[in-house]
mmCIF file of C-alpha atoms in Angstrom:
data_model
loop_
_atom_site.group_PDB
_atom_site.id
_atom_site.type_symbol
_atom_site.label_atom_id
_atom_site.label_comp_id
_atom_site.label_asym_id
_atom_site.label_seq_id
_atom_site.Cartn_x
_atom_site.Cartn_y
_atom_site.Cartn_z
ATOM 1 C CA MET A 61 -0.129 0.512 0.020
ATOM 2 C CA TYR A 62 2.706 2.563 0.454
ATOM 3 C CA ARG A 63 3.726 2.118 -3.506
ATOM 4 C CA LEU A 64 1.355 4.768 -3.534
ATOM 5 C CA LEU A 65 2.615 7.016 -1.326
ATOM 6 C CA VAL A 66 5.345 6.627 -2.699
ATOM 7 C CA SER A 67 4.498 8.554 -6.595
ATOM 8 C CA SER A 68 2.825 10.395 -4.548
ATOM 9 C CA LEU A 69 5.054 11.878 -2.576
ATOM 10 C CA ALA A 70 7.331 12.275 -5.553
ATOM 11 C CA LEU A 71 5.228 14.376 -7.763
ATOM 12 C CA LEU A 72 4.181 16.735 -4.310
ATOM 13 C CA PHE A 73 7.435 17.676 -4.109
ATOM 14 C CA LEU A 74 7.788 18.758 -8.140
ATOM 15 C CA VAL A 75 4.892 20.327 -8.118
ATOM 16 C CA ALA A 76 5.267 22.055 -4.342
ATOM 17 C CA SER A 77 9.188 23.215 -6.125
ATOM 18 C CA CYS A 78 8.435 24.728 -8.174
ATOM 19 C CA GLY A 79 8.890 29.134 -7.647
ATOM 20 C CA GLU A 80 10.552 28.536 -4.175
ATOM 21 C CA ASP A 81 13.721 30.382 -3.879
ATOM 22 C CA SER A 82 17.014 29.381 -2.575
ATOM 23 C CA SER A 83 19.294 31.225 0.678
ATOM 24 C CA ASP A 84 22.507 31.999 0.027
ATOM 25 C CA GLY A 85 25.356 29.887 1.139
ATOM 26 C CA ALA A 86 28.341 28.832 0.861
ATOM 27 C CA ALA A 87 28.967 25.774 -2.149
ATOM 28 C CA PRO A 88 31.431 23.590 -0.516
ATOM 29 C CA HIS A 89 32.895 20.288 -2.699
ATOM 30 C CA PRO A 90 31.650 17.287 -4.146
ATOM 31 C CA PRO A 91 31.402 14.878 -2.067
ATOM 32 C CA TYR A 92 28.126 17.644 -1.269
ATOM 33 C CA ASP A 93 27.156 17.524 2.680
ATOM 34 C CA THR A 94 23.772 17.103 2.353
ATOM 35 C CA GLN A 95 23.183 17.042 5.873
ATOM 36 C CA ILE A 96 22.307 20.528 7.154
ATOM 37 C CA ASP A 97 22.527 21.200 10.666
ATOM 38 C CA GLU A 98 19.702 24.335 10.550
ATOM 39 C CA PRO A 99 16.684 24.404 12.044
ATOM 40 C CA ILE A 100 13.570 22.308 10.490
ATOM 41 C CA VAL A 101 10.094 21.790 10.617
ATOM 42 C CA ALA A 102 7.815 18.359 10.396
ATOM 43 C CA GLY A 103 5.037 17.619 7.661
ATOM 44 C CA GLY A 104 2.963 16.073 6.465
ATOM 45 C CA TYR A 105 4.571 13.911 4.144
ATOM 46 C CA GLY A 106 8.250 13.679 5.688
ATOM 47 C CA PRO A 107 10.151 16.807 7.259
ATOM 48 C CA ARG A 108 11.982 20.690 5.619
ATOM 49 C CA TYR A 109 14.036 22.599 6.414
ATOM 50 C CA GLU A 110 12.677 25.982 6.735
ATOM 51 C CA LYS A 111 14.275 27.549 3.897
ATOM 52 C CA PRO A 112 16.123 26.389 1.033
ATOM 53 C CA ILE A 113 19.922 25.909 2.355
ATOM 54 C CA THR A 114 22.108 26.429 -0.662
ATOM 55 C CA ILE A 115 24.388 23.938 -2.368
ATOM 56 C CA THR A 116 26.271 24.771 -5.381
ATOM 57 C CA ASP A 117 25.748 28.031 -6.784
ATOM 58 C CA GLY A 118 25.140 28.707 -10.873
ATOM 59 C CA ASP A 119 22.732 27.801 -13.560
ATOM 60 C CA TYR A 120 21.985 25.121 -15.806
ATOM 61 C CA TYR A 121 21.401 27.019 -17.916
ATOM 62 C CA SER A 122 22.729 29.993 -19.797
ATOM 63 C CA ALA A 123 21.080 33.888 -18.901
ATOM 64 C CA ASP A 124 19.725 33.825 -21.858
ATOM 65 C CA PHE A 125 17.765 31.012 -21.998
ATOM 66 C CA PRO A 126 13.847 31.560 -23.587
ATOM 67 C CA PHE A 127 12.900 29.869 -20.339
ATOM 68 C CA GLU A 128 9.696 31.799 -20.407
ATOM 69 C CA GLU A 129 9.332 31.578 -23.538
ATOM 70 C CA ILE A 130 9.355 27.405 -23.521
ATOM 71 C CA SER A 131 7.561 26.564 -20.480
ATOM 72 C CA ASN A 132 4.555 29.232 -22.284
ATOM 73 C CA ARG A 133 4.852 26.336 -25.068
ATOM 74 C CA LEU A 134 4.018 23.310 -23.104
ATOM 75 C CA VAL A 135 1.232 25.069 -20.776
ATOM 76 C CA GLU A 136 -0.164 25.118 -24.201
ATOM 77 C CA ASN A 137 0.826 21.690 -25.331
ATOM 78 C CA THR A 138 0.446 19.958 -22.304
ATOM 79 C CA VAL A 139 -2.203 17.026 -23.711
ATOM 80 C CA ASP A 140 0.077 13.679 -24.424
ATOM 81 C CA THR A 141 -1.987 12.294 -27.348
ATOM 82 C CA GLU A 142 0.302 8.166 -27.258
ATOM 83 C CA PRO A 143 -0.908 6.406 -23.920
ATOM 84 C CA ALA A 144 1.464 6.284 -21.205
ATOM 85 C CA PHE A 145 4.085 3.510 -21.177
ATOM 86 C CA SER A 146 3.759 0.156 -19.674
ATOM 87 C CA GLY A 147 7.147 -2.078 -19.265
ATOM 88 C CA GLU A 148 10.238 -3.068 -18.337
ATOM 89 C CA VAL A 149 12.433 -0.977 -18.672
ATOM 90 C CA ALA A 150 16.073 -2.147 -17.228
ATOM 91 C CA GLY A 151 14.790 -3.952 -15.200
ATOM 92 C CA ILE A 152 11.998 -1.829 -13.644
ATOM 93 C CA GLN A 153 8.828 -2.494 -14.282
ATOM 94 C CA LEU A 154 7.163 0.872 -15.264
ATOM 95 C CA VAL A 155 3.732 1.393 -14.457
ATOM 96 C CA PRO A 156 1.306 3.679 -15.088
ATOM 97 C CA PHE A 157 -1.044 5.337 -12.756
ATOM 98 C CA GLY A 158 -4.231 3.993 -14.353
ATOM 99 C CA GLU A 159 -3.652 0.595 -14.956
ATOM 100 C CA SER A 160 -3.057 -2.244 -12.299
ATOM 101 C CA ALA A 161 0.120 -2.252 -10.776
ATOM 102 C CA PRO A 162 2.162 -6.345 -10.602
ATOM 103 C CA ARG A 163 1.775 -8.634 -7.558
ATOM 104 C CA GLU A 164 4.162 -6.396 -5.002
ATOM 105 C CA GLU A 165 6.199 -7.783 -2.163
ATOM 106 C CA GLY A 166 6.925 -6.599 0.637
ATOM 107 C CA SER A 167 5.954 -6.159 3.810
ATOM 108 C CA GLY A 168 2.519 -3.507 2.852
ATOM 109 C CA CYS A 169 2.922 -1.216 6.234
ATOM 110 C CA ALA A 170 1.829 2.437 6.464
ATOM 111 C CA VAL A 171 3.805 4.495 6.952
ATOM 112 C CA THR A 172 4.425 5.500 10.973
ATOM 113 C CA SER A 173 7.869 8.365 11.076
ATOM 114 C CA PHE A 174 10.713 10.038 9.282
ATOM 115 C CA PRO A 175 13.190 9.698 11.087
ATOM 116 C CA LEU A 176 16.211 11.470 9.506
ATOM 117 C CA GLY A 177 18.749 8.968 7.986
ATOM 118 C CA GLU A 178 22.291 9.220 5.894
ATOM 119 C CA HIS A 179 21.948 6.036 3.387
ATOM 120 C CA LEU A 180 22.544 8.368 0.078
ATOM 121 C CA THR A 181 25.634 10.132 -0.847
ATOM 122 C CA PHE A 182 26.367 12.672 -3.978
ATOM 123 C CA SER A 183 29.692 13.275 -5.592
ATOM 124 C CA TYR A 184 27.236 15.376 -8.189
ATOM 125 C CA LEU A 185 24.321 18.141 -7.410
ATOM 126 C CA PRO A 186 23.861 20.503 -10.768
ATOM 127 C CA PRO A 187 24.482 24.504 -10.654
ATOM 128 C CA GLY A 188 22.144 26.462 -8.518
ATOM 129 C CA THR A 189 21.042 23.933 -6.096
ATOM 130 C CA SER A 190 19.774 24.015 -2.411
ATOM 131 C CA LEU A 191 17.735 21.771 0.101
ATOM 132 C CA GLU A 192 14.683 21.505 0.373
ATOM 133 C CA THR A 193 14.397 19.148 3.121
ATOM 134 C CA PRO A 194 16.585 16.973 4.574
ATOM 135 C CA GLN A 195 17.826 12.773 4.316
ATOM 136 C CA PHE A 196 14.884 10.748 5.641
ATOM 137 C CA GLU A 197 14.012 7.413 6.008
ATOM 138 C CA ALA A 198 10.184 6.332 6.098
ATOM 139 C CA THR A 199 9.480 3.470 8.329
ATOM 140 C CA CYS A 200 6.786 1.278 9.631
ATOM 141 C CA GLY A 201 5.705 0.890 13.569
ATOM 142 C CA ASP A 202 8.470 -1.579 13.699
ATOM 143 C CA GLU A 203 10.725 -0.020 11.831
ATOM 144 C CA THR A 204 10.817 -2.044 8.552
ATOM 145 C CA LEU A 205 12.361 0.750 6.537
ATOM 146 C CA LEU A 206 10.167 1.659 3.168
ATOM 147 C CA PHE A 207 12.287 4.270 1.903
ATOM 148 C CA VAL A 208 14.501 6.727 2.264
ATOM 149 C CA ALA A 209 14.245 10.144 -0.019
ATOM 150 C CA GLN A 210 15.110 14.002 -0.323
ATOM 151 C CA SER A 211 13.666 17.386 -2.387
ATOM 152 C CA PHE A 212 16.380 19.643 -3.583
ATOM 153 C CA LEU A 213 15.073 23.316 -5.937
ATOM 154 C CA THR A 214 17.271 23.952 -8.841
ATOM 155 C CA LYS A 215 17.576 27.571 -9.699
ATOM 156 C CA ARG A 216 14.565 26.737 -12.947
ATOM 157 C CA GLY A 217 12.853 23.786 -11.106
ATOM 158 C CA SER A 218 13.001 20.756 -8.814
ATOM 159 C CA PHE A 219 14.197 16.585 -8.058
ATOM 160 C CA HIS A 220 13.726 14.960 -5.584
ATOM 161 C CA VAL A 221 15.857 11.869 -4.825
ATOM 162 C CA GLN A 222 14.577 8.533 -2.970
ATOM 163 C CA TYR A 223 15.822 4.650 -2.724
ATOM 164 C CA GLU A 224 12.970 2.433 -2.085
ATOM 165 C CA VAL A 225 12.894 -1.374 -0.785
ATOM 166 C CA GLY A 226 11.045 -3.840 -3.229
ATOM 167 C CA ASP A 227 11.082 -4.875 -5.920
ATOM 168 C CA GLY A 228 11.382 -2.651 -9.280
ATOM 169 C CA ILE A 229 7.934 -1.484 -9.321
ATOM 170 C CA LEU A 230 7.687 3.027 -9.872
ATOM 171 C CA ARG A 231 4.647 4.152 -11.263
ATOM 172 C CA TRP A 232 4.537 6.848 -14.339
ATOM 173 C CA ASP A 233 3.421 7.980 -16.647
ATOM 174 C CA ALA A 234 4.834 8.994 -20.114
ATOM 175 C CA ALA A 235 4.145 8.382 -23.462
ATOM 176 C CA ALA A 236 6.574 5.138 -24.993
ATOM 177 C CA ASP A 237 8.556 7.981 -27.139
ATOM 178 C CA ARG A 238 10.617 9.540 -24.038
ATOM 179 C CA VAL A 239 11.640 6.652 -21.576
ATOM 180 C CA ARG A 240 14.620 5.097 -22.517
ATOM 181 C CA GLU A 241 16.912 2.694 -21.246
ATOM 182 C CA ALA A 242 20.693 3.969 -21.653
ATOM 183 C CA THR A 243 23.420 2.718 -19.719
ATOM 184 C CA VAL A 244 25.022 5.492 -16.586
ATOM 185 C CA GLY A 245 29.041 4.205 -16.421
ATOM 186 C CA ASP A 246 29.021 0.070 -16.523
ATOM 187 C CA THR A 247 25.386 0.014 -15.734
ATOM 188 C CA GLN A 248 21.502 0.390 -16.867
ATOM 189 C CA VAL A 249 18.939 2.424 -16.197
ATOM 190 C CA LEU A 250 15.387 3.889 -16.868
ATOM 191 C CA ILE A 251 15.536 7.045 -18.333
ATOM 192 C CA VAL A 252 11.709 9.194 -18.652
ATOM 193 C CA ASP A 253 13.640 12.349 -20.658
ATOM 194 C CA PRO A 254 11.988 15.609 -20.482
ATOM 195 C CA PRO A 255 9.473 16.430 -23.147
ATOM 196 C CA ALA A 256 10.508 19.238 -23.985
ATOM 197 C CA GLU A 257 13.814 18.911 -25.712
ATOM 198 C CA GLU A 258 15.404 21.723 -23.513
ATOM 199 C CA GLY A 259 15.099 20.555 -20.581
ATOM 200 C CA LEU A 260 11.702 21.297 -19.530
ATOM 201 C CA GLY A 261 8.056 19.716 -17.790
ATOM 202 C CA THR A 262 8.412 16.512 -15.169
ATOM 203 C CA SER A 263 11.291 13.658 -15.822
ATOM 204 C CA MET A 264 13.270 10.552 -14.125
ATOM 205 C CA ALA A 265 15.634 7.953 -13.933
ATOM 206 C CA ALA A 266 16.247 5.459 -12.290
ATOM 207 C CA VAL A 267 18.200 2.175 -10.883
ATOM 208 C CA ARG A 268 17.762 -0.822 -9.861
ATOM 209 C CA THR A 269 19.648 -2.220 -6.919
ATOM 210 C CA ASP A 270 20.312 -5.134 -4.815
ATOM 211 C CA GLY A 271 17.523 -3.532 -2.745
ATOM 212 C CA GLY A 272 14.538 -1.901 -4.450
ATOM 213 C CA LEU A 273 15.547 1.075 -6.738
ATOM 214 C CA ILE A 274 16.887 5.083 -6.883
ATOM 215 C CA PHE A 275 15.152 7.291 -8.807
ATOM 216 C CA ILE A 276 15.196 11.129 -9.860
ATOM 217 C CA ALA A 277 11.628 12.386 -10.166
ATOM 218 C CA ALA A 278 12.619 15.835 -11.398
ATOM 219 C CA ASN A 279 11.190 19.046 -13.321
ATOM 220 C CA ASN A 280 12.597 21.691 -15.099
ATOM 221 C CA LEU A 281 16.407 19.569 -15.559
ATOM 222 C CA PRO A 282 17.695 18.524 -18.952
ATOM 223 C CA ALA A 283 18.737 14.171 -18.942
ATOM 224 C CA THR A 284 21.664 14.828 -19.319
ATOM 225 C CA GLU A 285 21.822 16.784 -15.313
ATOM 226 C CA ILE A 286 19.810 13.319 -14.225
ATOM 227 C CA THR A 287 22.184 10.743 -15.086
ATOM 228 C CA GLN A 288 24.534 12.307 -13.607
ATOM 229 C CA ILE A 289 22.966 12.863 -10.475
ATOM 230 C CA LEU A 290 22.214 8.996 -10.522
ATOM 231 C CA GLY A 291 25.622 8.558 -11.648
ATOM 232 C CA GLY A 292 27.292 9.608 -8.990
ATOM 233 C CA ILE A 293 24.779 8.277 -6.265
ATOM 234 C CA LYS A 294 26.468 5.797 -3.530
ATOM 235 C CA CYS A 295 24.105 3.542 -1.035
ATOM 236 C CA GLY A 296 25.583 1.324 1.489
ATOM 237 C CA ASP A 297 22.576 -0.414 2.230
ATOM 238 C CA CYS A 298 20.607 0.126 -1.715
#
C-alpha cells in the first residue's frame, strides 16, 4: 500500500517546489554534505528545512535561455496524445498510474514515522542546487524501512531523489517515445526524457539495486543533468 504514497510523495515535492527561492550559502566541494545543521520543521510527508539551503552556485541554463517562451509552449501542449508506456526497462517495471500493478512483494505496512537518515551520498549536484529537505527515512511501526528520500530545488525547478525498498515497480505516466534505457558507467538505467528537448517539464531516471531501486523525479532538469546525478549517487545498503 505504501507504493502509492511513494509515487505521490515524489510528485507532491515537484509541484510544491516550483517557484520557491533558495537562500544564500557557501557551496561545498563534493561529496556534498546534504545533512545541514539548520532548523527543520515537520511536514505531512516528511521533515523540511525552514528555508532552502544553497549547496551549489550557478545555473545549468545560460542567462539568455528562453525559459518563459518554452514554458508557455509546454503549457499550450500539455495533453499527451500517446498512451502511457507500460513495461520493463533496465530491470524496472514501469506502470502507469491508471493501470493495476503486478503483485508487490514487501511488508505492505503503513508509514508511521520519518526519522532522519544518511543512506545516500552525492558526488554531483547541478549548478544552483538548494536543499529543500534533509535526507530522511519512511518506516513502519516495527521500524521496517520503506524508503529513503531527499528533495532539492534548482533555480529553474526541482528534483526528488528516493531509494525505495522492494521489487522494482515504479509508477509513472509517460509516452513510449520518452522512455528509454541508457548506460551510466557500466550500469543500465531507465530514463524518461523531459517533454521539451531543452529539458523543461517532468522527467525521471531510475536504477535497479539489490534491495529495490533508486529514482530521481525532476521538473525542468535536462536528461544530461539527471543522469549525472544518478551516476554519482552512492548507497552502501541499497
